[in-house]
Short mmCIF file of C-alpha atoms in Angstrom, two decimals:
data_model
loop_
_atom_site.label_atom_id
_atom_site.label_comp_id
_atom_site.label_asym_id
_atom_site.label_seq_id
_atom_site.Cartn_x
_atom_site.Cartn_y
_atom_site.Cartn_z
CA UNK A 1 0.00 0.00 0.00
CA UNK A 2 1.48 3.52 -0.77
CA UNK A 3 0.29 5.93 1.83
CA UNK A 4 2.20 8.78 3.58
CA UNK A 5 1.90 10.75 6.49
CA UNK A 6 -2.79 4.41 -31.88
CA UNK A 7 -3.77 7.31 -33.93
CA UNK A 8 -2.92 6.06 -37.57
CA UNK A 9 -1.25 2.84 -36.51
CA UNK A 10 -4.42 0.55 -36.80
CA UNK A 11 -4.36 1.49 -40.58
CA UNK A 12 -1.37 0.85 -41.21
CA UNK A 13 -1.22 -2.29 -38.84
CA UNK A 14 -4.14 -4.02 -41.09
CA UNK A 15 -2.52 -2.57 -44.32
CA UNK A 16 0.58 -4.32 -43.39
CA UNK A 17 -1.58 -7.68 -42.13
CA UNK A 18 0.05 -7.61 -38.26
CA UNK A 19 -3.20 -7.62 -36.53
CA UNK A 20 -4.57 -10.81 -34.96
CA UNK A 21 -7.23 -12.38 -36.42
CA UNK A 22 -10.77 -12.17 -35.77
CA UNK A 23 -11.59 -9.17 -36.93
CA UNK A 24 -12.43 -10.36 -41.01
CA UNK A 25 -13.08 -7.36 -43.67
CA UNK A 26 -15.68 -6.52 -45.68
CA UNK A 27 -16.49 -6.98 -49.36
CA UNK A 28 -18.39 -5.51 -52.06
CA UNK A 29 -21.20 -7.72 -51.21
CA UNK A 30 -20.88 -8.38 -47.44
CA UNK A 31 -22.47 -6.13 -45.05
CA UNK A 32 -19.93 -3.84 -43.47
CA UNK A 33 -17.65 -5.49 -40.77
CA UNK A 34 -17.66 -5.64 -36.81
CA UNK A 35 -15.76 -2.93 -35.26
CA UNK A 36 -12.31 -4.71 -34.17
CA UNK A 37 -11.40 -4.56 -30.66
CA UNK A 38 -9.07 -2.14 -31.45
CA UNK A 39 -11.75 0.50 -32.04
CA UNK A 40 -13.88 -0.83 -29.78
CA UNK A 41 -11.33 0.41 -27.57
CA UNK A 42 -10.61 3.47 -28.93
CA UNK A 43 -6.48 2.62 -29.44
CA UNK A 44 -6.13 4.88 -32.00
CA UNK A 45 -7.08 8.28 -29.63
CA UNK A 46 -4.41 7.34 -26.94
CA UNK A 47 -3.11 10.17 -25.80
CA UNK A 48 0.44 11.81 -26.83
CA UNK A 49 1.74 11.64 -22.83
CA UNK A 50 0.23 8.04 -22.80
CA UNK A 51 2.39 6.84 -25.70
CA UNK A 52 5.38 9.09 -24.57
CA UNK A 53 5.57 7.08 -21.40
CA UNK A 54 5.33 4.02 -23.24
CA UNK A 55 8.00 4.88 -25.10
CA UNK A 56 10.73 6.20 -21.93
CA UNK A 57 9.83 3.21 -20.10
CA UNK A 58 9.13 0.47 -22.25
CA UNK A 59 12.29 1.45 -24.87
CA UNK A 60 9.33 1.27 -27.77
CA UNK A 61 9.23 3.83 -30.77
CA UNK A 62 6.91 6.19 -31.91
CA UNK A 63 4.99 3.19 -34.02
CA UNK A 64 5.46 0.55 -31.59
CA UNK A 65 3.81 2.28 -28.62
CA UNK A 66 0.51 2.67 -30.93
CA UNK A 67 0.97 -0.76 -32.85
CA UNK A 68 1.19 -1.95 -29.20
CA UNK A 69 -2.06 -0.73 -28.07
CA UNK A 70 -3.92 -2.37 -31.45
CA UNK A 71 -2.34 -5.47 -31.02
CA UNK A 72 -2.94 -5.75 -27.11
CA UNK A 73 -6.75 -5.23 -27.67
CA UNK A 74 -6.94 -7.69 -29.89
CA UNK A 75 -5.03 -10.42 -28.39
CA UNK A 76 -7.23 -9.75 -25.16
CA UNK A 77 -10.72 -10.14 -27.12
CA UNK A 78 -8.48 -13.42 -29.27
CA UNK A 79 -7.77 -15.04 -25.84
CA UNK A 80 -11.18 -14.35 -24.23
CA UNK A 81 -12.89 -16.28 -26.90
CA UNK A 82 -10.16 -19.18 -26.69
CA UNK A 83 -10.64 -19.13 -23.22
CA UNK A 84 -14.73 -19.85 -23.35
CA UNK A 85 -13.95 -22.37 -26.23
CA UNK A 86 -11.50 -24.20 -24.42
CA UNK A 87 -12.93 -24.63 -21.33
CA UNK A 88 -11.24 -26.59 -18.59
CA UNK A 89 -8.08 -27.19 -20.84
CA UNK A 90 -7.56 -23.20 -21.01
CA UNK A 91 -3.86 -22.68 -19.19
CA UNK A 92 -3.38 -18.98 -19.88
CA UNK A 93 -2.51 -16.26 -22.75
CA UNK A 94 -0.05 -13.26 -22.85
CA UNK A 95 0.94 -11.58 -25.71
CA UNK A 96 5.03 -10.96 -26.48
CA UNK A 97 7.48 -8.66 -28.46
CA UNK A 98 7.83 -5.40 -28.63
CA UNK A 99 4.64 -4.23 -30.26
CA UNK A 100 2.85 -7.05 -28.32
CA UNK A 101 2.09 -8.97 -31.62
CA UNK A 102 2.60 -12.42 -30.37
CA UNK A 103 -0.29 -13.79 -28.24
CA UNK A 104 -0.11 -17.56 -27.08
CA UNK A 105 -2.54 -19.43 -25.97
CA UNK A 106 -1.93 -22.68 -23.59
CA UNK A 107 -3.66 -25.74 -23.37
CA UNK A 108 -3.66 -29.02 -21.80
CA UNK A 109 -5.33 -30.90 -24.81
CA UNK A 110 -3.44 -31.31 -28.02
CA UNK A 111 -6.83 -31.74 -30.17
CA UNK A 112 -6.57 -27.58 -29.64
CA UNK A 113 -3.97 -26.61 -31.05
CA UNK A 114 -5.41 -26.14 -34.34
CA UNK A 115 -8.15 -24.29 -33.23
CA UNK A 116 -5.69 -21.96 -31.48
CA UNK A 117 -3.74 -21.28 -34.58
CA UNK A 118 -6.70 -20.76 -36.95
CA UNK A 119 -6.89 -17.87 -34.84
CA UNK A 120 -3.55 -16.30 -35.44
CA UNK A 121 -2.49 -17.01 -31.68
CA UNK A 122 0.75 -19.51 -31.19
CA UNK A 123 -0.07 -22.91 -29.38
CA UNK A 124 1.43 -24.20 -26.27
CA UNK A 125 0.18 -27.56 -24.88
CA UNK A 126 1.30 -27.95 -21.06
CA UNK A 127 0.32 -30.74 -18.45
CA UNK A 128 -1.50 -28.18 -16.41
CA UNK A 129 -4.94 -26.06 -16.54
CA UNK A 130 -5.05 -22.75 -15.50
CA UNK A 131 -8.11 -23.60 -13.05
CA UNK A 132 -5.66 -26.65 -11.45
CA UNK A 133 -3.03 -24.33 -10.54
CA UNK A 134 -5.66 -21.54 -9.52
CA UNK A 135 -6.31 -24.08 -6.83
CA UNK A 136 -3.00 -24.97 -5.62
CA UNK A 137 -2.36 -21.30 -5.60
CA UNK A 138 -5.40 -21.01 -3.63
CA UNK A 139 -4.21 -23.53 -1.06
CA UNK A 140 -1.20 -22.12 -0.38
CA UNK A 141 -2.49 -18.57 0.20
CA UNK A 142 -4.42 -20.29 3.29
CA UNK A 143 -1.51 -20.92 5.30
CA UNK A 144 1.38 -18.59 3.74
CA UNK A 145 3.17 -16.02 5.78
CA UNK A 146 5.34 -13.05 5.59
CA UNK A 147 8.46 -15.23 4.57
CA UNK A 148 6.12 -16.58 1.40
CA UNK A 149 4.98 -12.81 0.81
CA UNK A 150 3.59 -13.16 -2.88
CA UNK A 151 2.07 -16.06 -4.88
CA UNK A 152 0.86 -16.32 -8.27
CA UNK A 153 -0.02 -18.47 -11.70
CA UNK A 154 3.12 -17.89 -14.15
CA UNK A 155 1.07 -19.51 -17.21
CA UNK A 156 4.55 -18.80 -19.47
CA UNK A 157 5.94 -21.29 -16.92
CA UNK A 158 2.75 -23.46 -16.48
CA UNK A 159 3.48 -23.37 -12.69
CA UNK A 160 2.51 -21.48 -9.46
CA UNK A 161 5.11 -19.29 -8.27
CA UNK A 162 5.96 -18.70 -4.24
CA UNK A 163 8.68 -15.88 -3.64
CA UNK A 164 10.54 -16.45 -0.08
CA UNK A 165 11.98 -13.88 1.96
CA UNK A 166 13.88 -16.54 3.95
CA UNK A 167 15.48 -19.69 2.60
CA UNK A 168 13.40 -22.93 3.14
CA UNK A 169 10.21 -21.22 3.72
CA UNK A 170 8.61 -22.08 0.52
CA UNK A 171 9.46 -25.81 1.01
CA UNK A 172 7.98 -25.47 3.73
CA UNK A 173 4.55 -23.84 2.37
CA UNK A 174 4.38 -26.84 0.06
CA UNK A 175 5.01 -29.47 2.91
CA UNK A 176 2.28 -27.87 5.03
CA UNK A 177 -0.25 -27.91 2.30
CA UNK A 178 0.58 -31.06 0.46
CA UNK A 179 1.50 -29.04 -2.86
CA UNK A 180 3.36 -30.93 -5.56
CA UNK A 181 6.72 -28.86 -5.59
CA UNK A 182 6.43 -29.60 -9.84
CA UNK A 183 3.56 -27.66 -9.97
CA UNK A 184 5.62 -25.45 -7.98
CA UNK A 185 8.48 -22.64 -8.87
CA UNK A 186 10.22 -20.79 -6.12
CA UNK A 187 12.11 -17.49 -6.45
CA UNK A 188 13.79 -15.89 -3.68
CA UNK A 189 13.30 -12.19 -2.80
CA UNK A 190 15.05 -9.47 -1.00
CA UNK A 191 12.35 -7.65 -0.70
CA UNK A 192 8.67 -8.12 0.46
CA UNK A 193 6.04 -6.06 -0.40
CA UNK A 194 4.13 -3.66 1.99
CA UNK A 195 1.72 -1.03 1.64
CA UNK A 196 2.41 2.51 -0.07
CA UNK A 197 1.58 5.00 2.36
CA UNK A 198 1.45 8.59 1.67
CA UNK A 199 -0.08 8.05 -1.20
CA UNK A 200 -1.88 9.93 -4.82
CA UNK A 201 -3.34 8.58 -7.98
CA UNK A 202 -3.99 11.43 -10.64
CA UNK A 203 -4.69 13.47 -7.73
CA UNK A 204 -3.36 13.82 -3.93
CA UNK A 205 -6.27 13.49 -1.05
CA UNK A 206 -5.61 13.83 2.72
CA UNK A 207 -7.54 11.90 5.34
CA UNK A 208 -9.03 13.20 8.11
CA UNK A 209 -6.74 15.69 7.68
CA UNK A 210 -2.97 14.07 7.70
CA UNK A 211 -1.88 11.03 5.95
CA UNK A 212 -2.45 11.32 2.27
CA UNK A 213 -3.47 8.99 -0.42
CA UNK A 214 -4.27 9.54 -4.23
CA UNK A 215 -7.38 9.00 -6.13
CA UNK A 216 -7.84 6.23 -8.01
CA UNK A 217 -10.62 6.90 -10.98
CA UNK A 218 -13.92 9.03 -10.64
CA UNK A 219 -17.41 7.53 -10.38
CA UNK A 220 -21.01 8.47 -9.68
CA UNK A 221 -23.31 6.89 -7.80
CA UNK A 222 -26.63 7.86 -9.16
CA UNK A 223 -26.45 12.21 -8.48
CA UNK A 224 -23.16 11.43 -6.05
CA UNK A 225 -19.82 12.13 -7.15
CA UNK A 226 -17.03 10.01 -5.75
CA UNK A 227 -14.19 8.07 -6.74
CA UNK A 228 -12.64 4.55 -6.17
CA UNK A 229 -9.28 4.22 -4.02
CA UNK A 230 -7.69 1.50 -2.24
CA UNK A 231 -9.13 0.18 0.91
CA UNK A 232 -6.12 0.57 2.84
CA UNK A 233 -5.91 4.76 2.54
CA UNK A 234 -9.33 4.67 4.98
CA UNK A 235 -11.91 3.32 6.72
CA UNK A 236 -15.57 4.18 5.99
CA UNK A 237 -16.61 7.51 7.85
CA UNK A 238 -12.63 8.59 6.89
CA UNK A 239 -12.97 12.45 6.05
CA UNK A 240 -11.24 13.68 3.43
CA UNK A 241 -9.88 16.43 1.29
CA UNK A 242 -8.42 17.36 -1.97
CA UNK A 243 -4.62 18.43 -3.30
CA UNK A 244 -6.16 21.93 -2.64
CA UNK A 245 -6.95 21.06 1.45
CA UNK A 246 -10.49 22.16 0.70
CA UNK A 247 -13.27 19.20 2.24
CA UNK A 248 -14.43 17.01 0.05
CA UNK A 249 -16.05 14.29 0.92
CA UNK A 250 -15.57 10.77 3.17
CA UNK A 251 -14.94 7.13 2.79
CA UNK A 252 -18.45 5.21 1.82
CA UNK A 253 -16.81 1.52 2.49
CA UNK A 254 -13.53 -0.01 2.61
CA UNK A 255 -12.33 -2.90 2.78
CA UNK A 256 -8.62 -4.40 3.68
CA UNK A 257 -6.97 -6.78 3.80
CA UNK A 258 -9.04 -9.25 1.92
CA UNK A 259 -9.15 -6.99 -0.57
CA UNK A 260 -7.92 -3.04 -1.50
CA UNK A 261 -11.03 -1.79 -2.06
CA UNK A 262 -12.84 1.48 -1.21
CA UNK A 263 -14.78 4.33 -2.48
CA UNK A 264 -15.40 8.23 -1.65
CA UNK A 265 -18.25 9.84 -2.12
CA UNK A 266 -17.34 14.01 -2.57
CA UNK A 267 -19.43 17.07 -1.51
CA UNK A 268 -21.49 19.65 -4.23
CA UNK A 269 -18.48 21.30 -4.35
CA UNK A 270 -16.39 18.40 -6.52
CA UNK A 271 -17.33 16.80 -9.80
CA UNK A 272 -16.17 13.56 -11.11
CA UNK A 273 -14.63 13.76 -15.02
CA UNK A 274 -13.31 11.15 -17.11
CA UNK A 275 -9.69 11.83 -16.89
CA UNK A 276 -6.39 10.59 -15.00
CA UNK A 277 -3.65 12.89 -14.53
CA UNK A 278 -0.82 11.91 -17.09
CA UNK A 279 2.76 13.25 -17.30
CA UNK A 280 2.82 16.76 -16.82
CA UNK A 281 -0.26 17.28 -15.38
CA UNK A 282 -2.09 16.54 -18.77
CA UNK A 283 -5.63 14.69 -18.78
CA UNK A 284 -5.54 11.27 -20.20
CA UNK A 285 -8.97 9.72 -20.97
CA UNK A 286 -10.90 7.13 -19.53
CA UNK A 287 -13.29 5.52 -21.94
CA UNK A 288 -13.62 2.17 -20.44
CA UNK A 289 -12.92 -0.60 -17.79
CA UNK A 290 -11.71 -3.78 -19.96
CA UNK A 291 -9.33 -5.75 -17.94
CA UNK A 292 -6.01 -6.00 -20.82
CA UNK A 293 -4.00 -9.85 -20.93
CA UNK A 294 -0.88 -10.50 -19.56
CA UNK A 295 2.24 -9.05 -21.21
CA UNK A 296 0.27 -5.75 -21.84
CA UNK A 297 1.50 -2.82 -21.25
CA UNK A 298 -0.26 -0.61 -18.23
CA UNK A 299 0.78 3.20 -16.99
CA UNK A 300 0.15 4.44 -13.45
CA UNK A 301 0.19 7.54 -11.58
CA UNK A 302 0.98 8.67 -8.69
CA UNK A 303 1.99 11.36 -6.72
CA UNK A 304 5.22 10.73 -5.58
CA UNK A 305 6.62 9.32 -8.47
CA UNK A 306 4.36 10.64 -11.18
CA UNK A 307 3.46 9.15 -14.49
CA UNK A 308 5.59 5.85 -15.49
CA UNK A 309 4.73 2.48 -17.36
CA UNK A 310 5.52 -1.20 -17.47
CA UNK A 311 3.43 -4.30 -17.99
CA UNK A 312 1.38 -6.86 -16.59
CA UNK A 313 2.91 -9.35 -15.48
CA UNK A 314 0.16 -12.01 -13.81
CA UNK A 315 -3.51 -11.68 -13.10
CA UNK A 316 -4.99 -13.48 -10.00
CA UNK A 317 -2.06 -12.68 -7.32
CA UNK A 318 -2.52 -13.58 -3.58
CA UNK A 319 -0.14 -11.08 -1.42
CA UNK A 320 0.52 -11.03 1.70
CA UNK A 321 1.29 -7.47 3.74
CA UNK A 322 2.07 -7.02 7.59
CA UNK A 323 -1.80 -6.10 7.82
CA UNK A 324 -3.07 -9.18 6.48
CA UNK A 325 -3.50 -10.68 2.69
CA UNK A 326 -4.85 -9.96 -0.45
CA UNK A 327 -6.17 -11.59 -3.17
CA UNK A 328 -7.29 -10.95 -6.87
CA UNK A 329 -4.65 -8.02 -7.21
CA UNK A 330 -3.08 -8.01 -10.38
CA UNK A 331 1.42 -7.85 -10.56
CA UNK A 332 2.52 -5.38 -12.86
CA UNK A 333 6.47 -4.09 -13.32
CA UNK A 334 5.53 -0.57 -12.85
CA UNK A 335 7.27 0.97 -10.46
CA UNK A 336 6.76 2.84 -7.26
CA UNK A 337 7.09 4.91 -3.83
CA UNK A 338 5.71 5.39 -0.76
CA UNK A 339 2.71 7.97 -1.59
CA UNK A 340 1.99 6.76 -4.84
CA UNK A 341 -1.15 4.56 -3.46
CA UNK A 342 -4.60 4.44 -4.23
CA UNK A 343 -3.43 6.13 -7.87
CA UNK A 344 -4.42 4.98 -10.86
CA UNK A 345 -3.28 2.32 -13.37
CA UNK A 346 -4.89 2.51 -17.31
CA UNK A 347 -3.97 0.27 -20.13
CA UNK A 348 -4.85 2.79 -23.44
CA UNK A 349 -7.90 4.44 -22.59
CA UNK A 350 -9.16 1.36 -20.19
CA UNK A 351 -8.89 1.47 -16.19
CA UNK A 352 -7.51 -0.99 -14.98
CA UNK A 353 -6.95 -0.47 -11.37
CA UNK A 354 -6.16 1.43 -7.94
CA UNK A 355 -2.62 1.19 -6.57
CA UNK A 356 -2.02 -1.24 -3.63
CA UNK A 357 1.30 -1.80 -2.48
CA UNK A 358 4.85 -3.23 -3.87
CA UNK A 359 8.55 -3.50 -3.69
CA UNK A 360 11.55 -1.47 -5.21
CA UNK A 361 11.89 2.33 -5.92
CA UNK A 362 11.60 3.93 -9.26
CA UNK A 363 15.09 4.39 -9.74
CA UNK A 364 16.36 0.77 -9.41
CA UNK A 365 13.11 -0.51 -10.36
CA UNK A 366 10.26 -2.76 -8.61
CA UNK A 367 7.49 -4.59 -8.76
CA UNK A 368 3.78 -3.34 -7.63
CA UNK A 369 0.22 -4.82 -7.13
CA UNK A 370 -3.01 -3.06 -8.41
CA UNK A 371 -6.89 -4.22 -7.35
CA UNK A 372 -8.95 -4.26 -10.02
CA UNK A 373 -11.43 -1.79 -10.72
CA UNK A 374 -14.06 -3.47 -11.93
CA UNK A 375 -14.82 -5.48 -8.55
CA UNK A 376 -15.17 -2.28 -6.96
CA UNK A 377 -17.22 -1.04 -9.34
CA UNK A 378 -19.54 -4.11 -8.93
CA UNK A 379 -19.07 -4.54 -5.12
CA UNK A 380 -20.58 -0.48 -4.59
CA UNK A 381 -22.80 -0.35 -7.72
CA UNK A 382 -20.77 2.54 -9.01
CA UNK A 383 -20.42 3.79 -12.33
CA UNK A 384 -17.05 4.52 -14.22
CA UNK A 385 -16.95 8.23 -15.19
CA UNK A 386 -15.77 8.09 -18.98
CA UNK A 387 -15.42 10.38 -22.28
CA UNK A 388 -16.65 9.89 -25.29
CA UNK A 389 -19.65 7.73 -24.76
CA UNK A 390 -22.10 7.04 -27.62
CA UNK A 391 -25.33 9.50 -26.64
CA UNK A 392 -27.52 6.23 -27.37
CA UNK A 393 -30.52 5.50 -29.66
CA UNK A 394 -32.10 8.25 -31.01
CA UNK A 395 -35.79 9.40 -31.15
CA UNK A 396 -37.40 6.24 -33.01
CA UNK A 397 -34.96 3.96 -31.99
CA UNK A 398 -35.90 2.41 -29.10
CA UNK A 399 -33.07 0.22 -27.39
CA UNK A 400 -33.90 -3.24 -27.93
CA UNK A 401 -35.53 -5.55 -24.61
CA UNK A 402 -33.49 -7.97 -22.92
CA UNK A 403 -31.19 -8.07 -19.87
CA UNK A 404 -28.75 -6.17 -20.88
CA UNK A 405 -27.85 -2.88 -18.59
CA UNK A 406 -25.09 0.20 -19.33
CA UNK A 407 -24.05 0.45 -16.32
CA UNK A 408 -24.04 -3.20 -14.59
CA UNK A 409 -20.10 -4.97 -14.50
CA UNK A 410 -19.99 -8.25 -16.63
CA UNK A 411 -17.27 -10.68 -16.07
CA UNK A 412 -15.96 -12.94 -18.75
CA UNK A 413 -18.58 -15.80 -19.25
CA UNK A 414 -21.70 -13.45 -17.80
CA UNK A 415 -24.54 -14.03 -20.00
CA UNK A 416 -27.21 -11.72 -21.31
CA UNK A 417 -30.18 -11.31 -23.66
CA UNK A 418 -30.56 -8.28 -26.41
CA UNK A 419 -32.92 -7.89 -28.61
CA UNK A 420 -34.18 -10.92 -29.00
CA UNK A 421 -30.36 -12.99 -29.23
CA UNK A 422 -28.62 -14.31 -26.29
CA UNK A 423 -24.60 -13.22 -25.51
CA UNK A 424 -21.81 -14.25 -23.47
CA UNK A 425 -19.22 -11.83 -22.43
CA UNK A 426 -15.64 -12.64 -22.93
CA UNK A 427 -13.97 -9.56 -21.17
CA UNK A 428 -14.76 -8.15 -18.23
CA UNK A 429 -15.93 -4.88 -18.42
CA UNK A 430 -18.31 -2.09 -17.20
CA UNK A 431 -21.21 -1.66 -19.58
CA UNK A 432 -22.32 1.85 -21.12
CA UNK A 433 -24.03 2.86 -23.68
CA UNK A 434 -22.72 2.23 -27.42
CA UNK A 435 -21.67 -1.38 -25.98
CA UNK A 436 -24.57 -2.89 -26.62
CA UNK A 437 -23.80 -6.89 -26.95
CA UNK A 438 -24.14 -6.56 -30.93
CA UNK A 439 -21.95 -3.84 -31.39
CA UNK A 440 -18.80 -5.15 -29.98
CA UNK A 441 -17.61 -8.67 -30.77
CA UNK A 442 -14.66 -8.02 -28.58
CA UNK A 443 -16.50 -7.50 -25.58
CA UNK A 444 -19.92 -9.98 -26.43
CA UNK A 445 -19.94 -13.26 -28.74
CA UNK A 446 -23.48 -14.48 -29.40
CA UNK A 447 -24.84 -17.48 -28.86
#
C-alpha cells in the first residue's frame, strides 16, 4: 500500500496484415464489418503523454507504442474467446514482443492446437490447466506467511510461483499444504512487499486531515460524485480532502486486507470527469474498464513518483502485507514509492486499477500490485466516469428488450439477452451505452 503521512497505426497495422485475427473485412457484397477490438477500444485516440511514457519506459518507438495498443486489444478479445472455447483445458494467454504482436494461448489438450492457430495465436500444450493451478495457488495462500509474501499463476511457466523472503520457507509452504513442488516454482526475494503510504493517484487526497493517499478513478453513484481508491488509505466515515486542502467528501466503504477496495463519495463542491492525470499534469482519458491480458502494457500515476509504465505481469495474485492478505490483485512491473497509493493504473484508454502496495523504488526498479477496478465497481454499484460515450438510440430507436444494462459490470462468461439474441461476455468490463452486446464482438460473442 502507498500511503504517507494508436492514432494512424491501426491502418497501417491491417494494411501491413500484423493484426490478430478475428476481426475479417468486408467486401463488395458483405455487409460492413464488426468494429475490431481495437476501435472498440478506442487505441487509436491514446493520448500523446500516454504513448510518450510508453515509449521512456518500455524502450518502444513512436509506431510501436501505438501498434502496441492495437495489437494488445486484440489479443485480449483473441484469448477471451479461446478461453470460453477451451474450457477446462484453457492454461493462460499473454501476448510478447515489442509491439505485443505475439499472443499464445496454452492448453492441456493437443486436439486444440489447431483451433488456437486458426486464430492467429501460437499454441502451447502444457500438463497443467489454469483452473488446477488456480487451486494450488489457492491452497497455499491459506496458510502462507510473511516469509512466502507473494504467490501467483506464471502460465509462461505453467506453474505457481511462491517468492521467499527466507530460505526454506517455501518448502515449507508446500510441505504444510501437500502441494506438488512440480507444480511449484520458487524465487527468492530481497524484498517483500508492503503497503504505499502517503499516497496519490492522478490526484493527492488527505484523510481526516494528515496522511495522504491519491485517487484512483472518478465515479457516480446515481447524483453522487465520488471516486474509487484503495481500501487501505481509509476506513468508511474517513474524512477527506483534496490536493487543494479544501473538504471534500468521506470514505463510503472499505475494505482491507481481503481486498484493497474502497470508495469516496465528494461534496457539491467536486465533480467527477473522465480523466487521469498523465505526465505533466495533462488529462488522459478514460473511456472504459476492460481488464487488458498478460504481457500488456499498463501506466500508473501517482503522486510521488508521477506518471511511469511497465506491464502486466500475472492476473490473480494472492499477497501477503504485515496487515493481512490480499487476493485478486493483479502484478505489474511498474514501479513505485511510498505515496503513490490508491493512484491509478490505465492500459490505453481502459482502467484498470487502484494502486495497492509493492517493492523497489523507481530508480532501481520494482514490482507493484493493483486491485482491479471493476470489482469495486460491482461490489458499490458505481459507475465509471468516462469520455466519449455514444449519446444512445435516437428518437425512433428504441433500445432493444433484454437483460442487458449500461451500467451493470460483466465478467468474462456473464450471460445476457438483447434484442431478441442471447450473448456471453468474454472480457470483463463495465457496460455503457454504445456497448450494446451486438456492437462489440470483442466484448460480447453471441450465442
Amino acid at each position: 500500500m502507498l500511503k504517507r503521512h494508436a492514432r494512424a497505426a491501426c491502418t497501417a497495422l491491417a494494411a501491413a496484415g500484423l493484426l490478430l485475427a478475428g476481426t475479417g473485412g468486408a467486401t463488395a457484397d458483405s455487409a460492413p464489418a464488426a468494429p475490431s477490438a481495437a476501435a472498440t477500444l478506442r487505441t487509436a485516440d491514446a493520448p500523446p503523454e500516454l504513448l510518450a511514457a510508453m515509449q521512456r519506459d518500455l524502450g518502444l518507438t513512436p509506431t510501436q507504442a501505438e501498434a502496441r495498443l492495437a495489437h494488445e486489444a486484440e489479443a485480449g478479445a483473441t484469448a477471451a474467446r479461446l478461453r470460453m472455447r477451451l474450457g477446462a483445458a484453457f492454461a493462460g494467454a499473454w501476448v510478447d514482443g515489442a509491439d505485443a504482436g505475439t499472443l499464445t494461448v496454452a492448453t492441456t489438450r493437443a486436439a486444440d492446437t489447431a483451433a488456437i492457430r486458426a486464430t492467429g495465436a501460437r499454441a502451447k500444450l502444457v500438463p497443467r490447466s489454469l483452473a488446477g493451478l488456480d487451486a494450488d495457488r489457492a491452497a497455499l495462500d491459506r496458510a502462507a506467511g510473511r516469509a512466502t509474501p507473494v504467490r501467483y499463476v506464471d502460465p509462461r511457466s505453467n506453474t505457481v510461483v511462491v517468492e521467499e523472503t527466507e530460505p526454506g520457507a517455501a518448502a515449507a509452504l508446500l510441505a504444510a499444504t501437500g502441494t506438488d513442488a512440480a507444480r511449484v516454482t520458487v524465487v527468492r526475494t530481497a524484498e517483500a512487499p508492503r503497503p504505499l503510504y502517503d499516497l496519490r493517484g492522478g490526484d493527492a487526497y488527505y484523510m481526516n486531515g494528515s496522511g495522504r493517499c491519491s485517487v484512483g478513478f472518478p465515479v457516480t453513484k446515481g447524483s453522487t460524485n465520488g471516486f474509487a481508491t484503495a481500501g487501505h488509505c481509509g476506513r468508511a466515515g474517513t474524512t477527506t480532502s483534496g490536493f487543494n486542502q479544501v473538504a471534500q467528501g468521506s470514505f463510503q466503504a472499505s475494505v482491507f486486507p481481503g481486498n484493497d477496495m474502497a470508495w469516496v463519495a465528494a461534496n457539491a463542491q467536486w465533480t467527477a470527469t473522465p480523466y487521469v492525470k498523465g505526465s505533466g499534469g495533462a488529462n488522459v482519458q478514460v473511456t472504459g474498464s476492460v481488464l487488458q491480458p498478460v504481457g500488456a502494457s499498463v501506466c500508473r500515476s501517482g503522486s510521488t513518483t508521477g506518471w511511469h509504465c511497465g506491464t502486466i505481469q500475472q492476473h490473480g495474485t494472492s499477497v501477503t502485507y504485515p496487515e493481512g492478505t490480499i487476493s485478486g490483485v493483479t502484478r505489474t512491473t511498474v514501479c513505485a514509492e511510498p505515496g503513490d497509493s490508491g493512484g491509478s493504473y490505465i492500459s490505453g484508454s481502459q482502467a484498470q486499477g487502484v494502486t495497492s502496495g509493492g517493492s523497489g523504488n523507481c530508480s532501481s526498479g520494482g514490482t507493484t500490485f493493483f486491485q482491479p477496478l471493476n470489482p469495486i465497481l460491482s461490489a458499490y454499484g458505481l459507475t465509471l466516469k468516462v469520455s466519449g460515450s455514444d449519446p444512445g438510440p435516437g428518437p425512433g430507436e428504441p433500445e432493444p428488450g433484454g437483460t442487458w444494462r449500461a451500467g451493470t459490470v460483466y465478467a468474462a462468461g456473464a450471460s445476457v439477452t438483447h434484442g431478441g439474441a442471447t450473448y456471453r461476455c468474454i472480457q470483463g468490463h463495465q457496460a455503457q451505452t454504445g456497448w450494446e452486446p451486438p456492437n462489440v464482438p470483442a466484448l460480447w460473442q453471441r450465442v
